Amino acid sequence: MTRIITGFAGSLSLAVPKSGTRPTSDRVREAIFSALDSRDALHGMRVLDLYAGSGALGLEAASRGARVVTLVENSFGAAAMCRRNAEAVQRSAPKGTDLKITVSSQAVQSFLAATKEGFDVVFIDPPYDLSEIELGHNLSALAPLMAADALVVLERSSRSPEPEWGQGLELERRKDYGDTTVWYAAPTEQLAP
């Protein structure tokens, strides 16, 4: 069972698609959000969750104070679960909270090519079988949408090579959790305004 860990929606159960997604383990989610909390990287921020699955990463960010959360999921069934989970988190938000959660049911690359939004934190948790080439295209399209002090959190199999960050993003650090590796990247100096 997947739940929101903490924040205003702490302990809220999330619906998870029966197949086609690989939810981030509680251990890895706790580690990611502990790292983000130590940087005060969520409060009032604009968060993008690519390959959202159930939306657990983006919705955890919402529960912890993100102001705008966008969940992008191509699978119709998973996107429907994202909407249902987003509505439950929205209902749990304290009165007067200026929280906006949207779900975009389209391919990640199409979303990145069309959006004009900017983002402060981006979660990327693609299927492990997503090719390194497609991931590289995602990262290249993402870089111009990032705020100067933004952070990308990318989850991959520990057997996958380091992603090709391309122009505009650079590796900040890597952390391994058994079969999962979490990569943290930030915009390069040249993109900062």
PDB file of C-alpha atoms in Angstrom:
ATOM      1  CA  MET A   1       0.000   0.000   0.000  1.00  0.00           C
ATOM      2  CA  THR A   2       1.299   3.456  -0.901  1.00  0.00           C
ATOM      3  CA  ARG A   3       0.655   6.332   1.485  1.00  0.00           C
ATOM      4  CA  ILE A   4       1.595   9.963   1.852  1.00  0.00           C
ATOM      5  CA  ILE A   5       4.368   9.916   4.467  1.00  0.00           C
ATOM      6  CA  THR A   6       3.912  13.270   6.194  1.00  0.00           C
ATOM      7  CA  GLY A   7       2.587  16.794   5.881  1.00  0.00           C
ATOM      8  CA  PHE A   8      -1.066  17.821   5.893  1.00  0.00           C
ATOM      9  CA  ALA A   9      -2.063  14.627   4.027  1.00  0.00           C
ATOM     10  CA  GLY A  10       0.196  12.317   6.057  1.00  0.00           C
ATOM     11  CA  SER A  11      -1.014   8.684   6.186  1.00  0.00           C
ATOM     12  CA  LEU A  12      -3.480   9.233   3.318  1.00  0.00           C
ATOM     13  CA  SER A  13      -3.669   6.028   1.235  1.00  0.00           C
ATOM     14  CA  LEU A  14      -3.075   6.413  -2.488  1.00  0.00           C
ATOM     15  CA  ALA A  15      -4.628   4.282  -5.209  1.00  0.00           C
ATOM     16  CA  VAL A  16      -1.947   2.516  -7.257  1.00  0.00           C
ATOM     17  CA  PRO A  17      -2.443   1.081 -10.755  1.00  0.00           C
ATOM     18  CA  LYS A  18      -2.558  -2.740 -10.738  1.00  0.00           C
ATOM     19  CA  SER A  19       0.058  -2.966 -13.477  1.00  0.00           C
ATOM     20  CA  GLY A  20       2.288  -0.880 -15.681  1.00  0.00           C
ATOM     21  CA  THR A  21       3.873   1.168 -12.882  1.00  0.00           C
ATOM     22  CA  ARG A  22       6.626   0.599 -10.341  1.00  0.00           C
ATOM     23  CA  PRO A  23       5.874   2.639  -7.213  1.00  0.00           C
ATOM     24  CA  THR A  24       8.853   4.152  -5.411  1.00  0.00           C
ATOM     25  CA  SER A  25       9.468   2.233  -2.188  1.00  0.00           C
ATOM     26  CA  ASP A  26       8.713   3.948   1.126  1.00  0.00           C
ATOM     27  CA  ARG A  27      12.407   3.781   2.041  1.00  0.00           C
ATOM     28  CA  VAL A  28      13.493   5.582  -1.120  1.00  0.00           C
ATOM     29  CA  ARG A  29      10.664   8.155  -0.889  1.00  0.00           C
ATOM     30  CA  GLU A  30      11.564   8.902   2.729  1.00  0.00           C
ATOM     31  CA  ALA A  31      15.223   9.377   1.774  1.00  0.00           C
ATOM     32  CA  ILE A  32      14.362  11.647  -1.166  1.00  0.00           C
ATOM     33  CA  PHE A  33      12.070  13.840   0.900  1.00  0.00           C
ATOM     34  CA  SER A  34      14.477  13.956   3.825  1.00  0.00           C
ATOM     35  CA  ALA A  35      17.104  15.312   1.417  1.00  0.00           C
ATOM     36  CA  LEU A  36      14.641  17.848  -0.016  1.00  0.00           C
ATOM     37  CA  ASP A  37      13.440  18.931   3.438  1.00  0.00           C
ATOM     38  CA  SER A  38      17.034  19.527   4.558  1.00  0.00           C
ATOM     39  CA  ARG A  39      17.386  21.969   1.647  1.00  0.00           C
ATOM     40  CA  ASP A  40      13.970  23.566   2.270  1.00  0.00           C
ATOM     41  CA  ALA A  41      13.343  22.727  -1.373  1.00  0.00           C
ATOM     42  CA  LEU A  42       9.559  22.251  -1.328  1.00  0.00           C
ATOM     43  CA  HIS A  43       7.703  25.002   0.520  1.00  0.00           C
ATOM     44  CA  GLY A  44       5.914  27.238  -2.011  1.00  0.00           C
ATOM     45  CA  MET A  45       7.641  25.560  -4.957  1.00  0.00           C
ATOM     46  CA  ARG A  46       6.440  24.461  -8.396  1.00  0.00           C
ATOM     47  CA  VAL A  47       6.843  20.697  -8.696  1.00  0.00           C
ATOM     48  CA  LEU A  48       6.711  18.499 -11.793  1.00  0.00           C
ATOM     49  CA  ASP A  49       6.283  14.711 -11.505  1.00  0.00           C
ATOM     50  CA  LEU A  50       7.097  12.994 -14.814  1.00  0.00           C
ATOM     51  CA  TYR A  51       6.030   9.364 -15.371  1.00  0.00           C
ATOM     52  CA  ALA A  52       3.874   9.980 -12.306  1.00  0.00           C
ATOM     53  CA  GLY A  53       2.266   6.523 -11.958  1.00  0.00           C
ATOM     54  CA  SER A  54       0.065   7.020  -8.873  1.00  0.00           C
ATOM     55  CA  GLY A  55       1.394  10.563  -8.367  1.00  0.00           C
ATOM     56  CA  ALA A  56       2.990   9.602  -5.027  1.00  0.00           C
ATOM     57  CA  LEU A  57       6.116  11.759  -5.434  1.00  0.00           C
ATOM     58  CA  GLY A  58       4.343  14.910  -6.581  1.00  0.00           C
ATOM     59  CA  LEU A  59       1.527  14.474  -4.061  1.00  0.00           C
ATOM     60  CA  GLU A  60       4.009  13.941  -1.213  1.00  0.00           C
ATOM     61  CA  ALA A  61       5.566  17.259  -2.260  1.00  0.00           C
ATOM     62  CA  ALA A  62       2.123  18.883  -2.159  1.00  0.00           C
ATOM     63  CA  SER A  63       1.508  17.542   1.339  1.00  0.00           C
ATOM     64  CA  ARG A  64       4.842  19.028   2.430  1.00  0.00           C
ATOM     65  CA  GLY A  65       4.139  22.522   1.142  1.00  0.00           C
ATOM     66  CA  ALA A  66       4.627  22.697  -2.642  1.00  0.00           C
ATOM     67  CA  ARG A  67       2.329  25.364  -4.119  1.00  0.00           C
ATOM     68  CA  VAL A  68       1.882  23.993  -7.650  1.00  0.00           C
ATOM     69  CA  VAL A  69       2.152  20.304  -8.584  1.00  0.00           C
ATOM     70  CA  THR A  70       1.858  18.916 -12.109  1.00  0.00           C
ATOM     71  CA  LEU A  71       1.590  15.163 -12.600  1.00  0.00           C
ATOM     72  CA  VAL A  72       2.355  13.845 -16.100  1.00  0.00           C
ATOM     73  CA  GLU A  73       1.299  10.290 -16.910  1.00  0.00           C
ATOM     74  CA  ASN A  74       0.646   8.821 -20.365  1.00  0.00           C
ATOM     75  CA  SER A  75      -1.277   5.718 -19.269  1.00  0.00           C
ATOM     76  CA  PHE A  76      -5.015   6.439 -19.206  1.00  0.00           C
ATOM     77  CA  GLY A  77      -5.633   4.201 -16.178  1.00  0.00           C
ATOM     78  CA  ALA A  78      -2.694   5.574 -14.193  1.00  0.00           C
ATOM     79  CA  ALA A  79      -3.666   9.169 -15.052  1.00  0.00           C
ATOM     80  CA  ALA A  80      -7.181   8.451 -13.725  1.00  0.00           C
ATOM     81  CA  MET A  81      -5.627   7.219 -10.460  1.00  0.00           C
ATOM     82  CA  CYS A  82      -3.464  10.357 -10.335  1.00  0.00           C
ATOM     83  CA  ARG A  83      -6.612  12.475 -10.611  1.00  0.00           C
ATOM     84  CA  ARG A  84      -8.353  10.521  -7.867  1.00  0.00           C
ATOM     85  CA  ASN A  85      -5.305  10.739  -5.590  1.00  0.00           C
ATOM     86  CA  ALA A  86      -4.858  14.453  -6.354  1.00  0.00           C
ATOM     87  CA  GLU A  87      -8.487  15.123  -5.396  1.00  0.00           C
ATOM     88  CA  ALA A  88      -7.993  13.285  -2.082  1.00  0.00           C
ATOM     89  CA  VAL A  89      -4.864  15.317  -1.291  1.00  0.00           C
ATOM     90  CA  GLN A  90      -6.630  18.534  -2.311  1.00  0.00           C
ATOM     91  CA  ARG A  91      -9.513  17.697   0.069  1.00  0.00           C
ATOM     92  CA  SER A  92      -6.999  17.154   2.893  1.00  0.00           C
ATOM     93  CA  ALA A  93      -5.368  20.557   2.380  1.00  0.00           C
ATOM     94  CA  PRO A  94      -5.967  23.099   5.151  1.00  0.00           C
ATOM     95  CA  LYS A  95      -8.602  25.742   4.407  1.00  0.00           C
ATOM     96  CA  GLY A  96      -7.155  28.729   2.582  1.00  0.00           C
ATOM     97  CA  THR A  97      -4.256  26.749   1.131  1.00  0.00           C
ATOM     98  CA  ASP A  98      -3.253  28.051  -2.295  1.00  0.00           C
ATOM     99  CA  LEU A  99      -2.455  24.586  -3.677  1.00  0.00           C
ATOM    100  CA  LYS A 100      -2.910  23.770  -7.345  1.00  0.00           C
ATOM    101  CA  ILE A 101      -2.580  20.175  -8.543  1.00  0.00           C
ATOM    102  CA  THR A 102      -3.050  19.299 -12.207  1.00  0.00           C
ATOM    103  CA  VAL A 103      -2.810  16.010 -14.061  1.00  0.00           C
ATOM    104  CA  SER A 104      -1.673  15.897 -17.664  1.00  0.00           C
ATOM    105  CA  SER A 105      -2.487  12.676 -19.471  1.00  0.00           C
ATOM    106  CA  GLN A 106       0.040  12.702 -22.274  1.00  0.00           C
ATOM    107  CA  ALA A 107       3.516  11.490 -23.191  1.00  0.00           C
ATOM    108  CA  VAL A 108       6.301  13.163 -21.228  1.00  0.00           C
ATOM    109  CA  GLN A 109       8.125  14.440 -24.313  1.00  0.00           C
ATOM    110  CA  SER A 110       4.905  15.954 -25.696  1.00  0.00           C
ATOM    111  CA  PHE A 111       4.223  17.685 -22.376  1.00  0.00           C
ATOM    112  CA  LEU A 112       7.767  19.088 -22.186  1.00  0.00           C
ATOM    113  CA  ALA A 113       7.591  20.364 -25.780  1.00  0.00           C
ATOM    114  CA  ALA A 114       4.277  22.156 -25.165  1.00  0.00           C
ATOM    115  CA  THR A 115       4.517  23.586 -21.650  1.00  0.00           C
ATOM    116  CA  LYS A 116       5.524  27.153 -20.919  1.00  0.00           C
ATOM    117  CA  GLU A 117       5.603  26.582 -17.144  1.00  0.00           C
ATOM    118  CA  GLY A 118       8.762  26.794 -15.078  1.00  0.00           C
ATOM    119  CA  PHE A 119       9.639  24.335 -12.307  1.00  0.00           C
ATOM    120  CA  ASP A 120      11.650  24.311  -9.084  1.00  0.00           C
ATOM    121  CA  VAL A 121      11.685  20.564  -8.368  1.00  0.00           C
ATOM    122  CA  VAL A 122      11.240  17.802 -10.941  1.00  0.00           C
ATOM    123  CA  PHE A 123      10.767  14.127 -10.150  1.00  0.00           C
ATOM    124  CA  ILE A 124      11.495  11.683 -12.954  1.00  0.00           C
ATOM    125  CA  ASP A 125      10.672   8.060 -12.206  1.00  0.00           C
ATOM    126  CA  PRO A 126      10.376   6.423 -15.625  1.00  0.00           C
ATOM    127  CA  PRO A 127       9.840   2.745 -16.273  1.00  0.00           C
ATOM    128  CA  TYR A 128      13.182   0.995 -15.876  1.00  0.00           C
ATOM    129  CA  ASP A 129      12.944  -0.137 -19.512  1.00  0.00           C
ATOM    130  CA  LEU A 130      12.783   3.463 -20.819  1.00  0.00           C
ATOM    131  CA  SER A 131      15.738   3.826 -23.175  1.00  0.00           C
ATOM    132  CA  GLU A 132      18.679   6.029 -22.223  1.00  0.00           C
ATOM    133  CA  ILE A 133      18.137   7.892 -25.514  1.00  0.00           C
ATOM    134  CA  GLU A 134      14.513   8.774 -24.665  1.00  0.00           C
ATOM    135  CA  LEU A 135      15.541   9.766 -21.142  1.00  0.00           C
ATOM    136  CA  GLY A 136      18.246  12.001 -22.636  1.00  0.00           C
ATOM    137  CA  HIS A 137      15.628  13.689 -24.836  1.00  0.00           C
ATOM    138  CA  ASN A 138      13.453  14.266 -21.741  1.00  0.00           C
ATOM    139  CA  LEU A 139      16.372  15.830 -19.847  1.00  0.00           C
ATOM    140  CA  SER A 140      17.322  18.083 -22.773  1.00  0.00           C
ATOM    141  CA  ALA A 141      13.731  19.311 -23.135  1.00  0.00           C
ATOM    142  CA  LEU A 142      13.450  19.811 -19.377  1.00  0.00           C
ATOM    143  CA  ALA A 143      16.563  21.940 -18.845  1.00  0.00           C
ATOM    144  CA  PRO A 144      15.150  25.217 -20.272  1.00  0.00           C
ATOM    145  CA  LEU A 145      12.063  24.888 -18.031  1.00  0.00           C
ATOM    146  CA  MET A 146      14.069  24.803 -14.811  1.00  0.00           C
ATOM    147  CA  ALA A 147      14.461  27.691 -12.365  1.00  0.00           C
ATOM    148  CA  ALA A 148      18.083  28.697 -11.736  1.00  0.00           C
ATOM    149  CA  ASP A 149      18.191  26.976  -8.332  1.00  0.00           C
ATOM    150  CA  ALA A 150      16.001  24.014  -9.331  1.00  0.00           C
ATOM    151  CA  LEU A 151      16.619  20.363  -8.635  1.00  0.00           C
ATOM    152  CA  VAL A 152      15.945  17.221 -10.671  1.00  0.00           C
ATOM    153  CA  VAL A 153      15.449  13.965  -8.766  1.00  0.00           C
ATOM    154  CA  LEU A 154      15.751  10.978 -11.120  1.00  0.00           C
ATOM    155  CA  GLU A 155      15.084   7.392 -10.062  1.00  0.00           C
ATOM    156  CA  ARG A 156      16.552   4.535 -12.110  1.00  0.00           C
ATOM    157  CA  SER A 157      17.631   0.944 -11.746  1.00  0.00           C
ATOM    158  CA  SER A 158      21.051   0.631 -10.131  1.00  0.00           C
ATOM    159  CA  ARG A 159      22.023  -1.348 -13.242  1.00  0.00           C
ATOM    160  CA  SER A 160      21.365   1.671 -15.490  1.00  0.00           C
ATOM    161  CA  PRO A 161      24.290   3.885 -16.486  1.00  0.00           C
ATOM    162  CA  GLU A 162      24.530   7.496 -15.392  1.00  0.00           C
ATOM    163  CA  PRO A 163      22.043   9.497 -17.467  1.00  0.00           C
ATOM    164  CA  GLU A 164      23.275  11.734 -20.263  1.00  0.00           C
ATOM    165  CA  TRP A 165      22.442  15.063 -18.638  1.00  0.00           C
ATOM    166  CA  GLY A 166      22.977  17.015 -21.849  1.00  0.00           C
ATOM    167  CA  GLN A 167      23.413  20.726 -22.066  1.00  0.00           C
ATOM    168  CA  GLY A 168      21.808  22.615 -19.207  1.00  0.00           C
ATOM    169  CA  LEU A 169      21.876  20.038 -16.396  1.00  0.00           C
ATOM    170  CA  GLU A 170      24.728  18.622 -14.341  1.00  0.00           C
ATOM    171  CA  LEU A 171      25.017  15.871 -11.775  1.00  0.00           C
ATOM    172  CA  GLU A 172      24.950  17.024  -8.185  1.00  0.00           C
ATOM    173  CA  ARG A 173      25.073  13.628  -6.469  1.00  0.00           C
ATOM    174  CA  ARG A 174      24.057   9.991  -6.633  1.00  0.00           C
ATOM    175  CA  LYS A 175      22.608   7.778  -3.904  1.00  0.00           C
ATOM    176  CA  ASP A 176      22.072   4.014  -4.106  1.00  0.00           C
ATOM    177  CA  TYR A 177      19.289   2.081  -2.330  1.00  0.00           C
ATOM    178  CA  GLY A 178      19.638  -1.599  -3.247  1.00  0.00           C
ATOM    179  CA  ASP A 179      18.274  -2.021  -6.794  1.00  0.00           C
ATOM    180  CA  THR A 180      17.425   1.696  -7.049  1.00  0.00           C
ATOM    181  CA  THR A 181      19.681   4.666  -7.742  1.00  0.00           C
ATOM    182  CA  VAL A 182      18.543   8.234  -7.172  1.00  0.00           C
ATOM    183  CA  TRP A 183      20.368  10.894  -9.175  1.00  0.00           C
ATOM    184  CA  TYR A 184      20.191  14.557  -8.154  1.00  0.00           C
ATOM    185  CA  ALA A 185      20.954  17.126 -10.846  1.00  0.00           C
ATOM    186  CA  ALA A 186      20.779  20.907 -11.100  1.00  0.00           C
ATOM    187  CA  PRO A 187      20.872  23.477 -13.889  1.00  0.00           C
ATOM    188  CA  THR A 188      24.355  24.414 -15.028  1.00  0.00           C
ATOM    189  CA  GLU A 189      25.658  27.909 -14.378  1.00  0.00           C
ATOM    190  CA  GLN A 190      25.103  28.958 -17.997  1.00  0.00           C
ATOM    191  CA  LEU A 191      21.320  28.582 -17.711  1.00  0.00           C
ATOM    192  CA  ALA A 192      21.033  30.708 -14.578  1.00  0.00           C
ATOM    193  CA  PRO A 193      19.677  34.181 -15.393  1.00  0.00           C
TER     194      PRO A 193
END
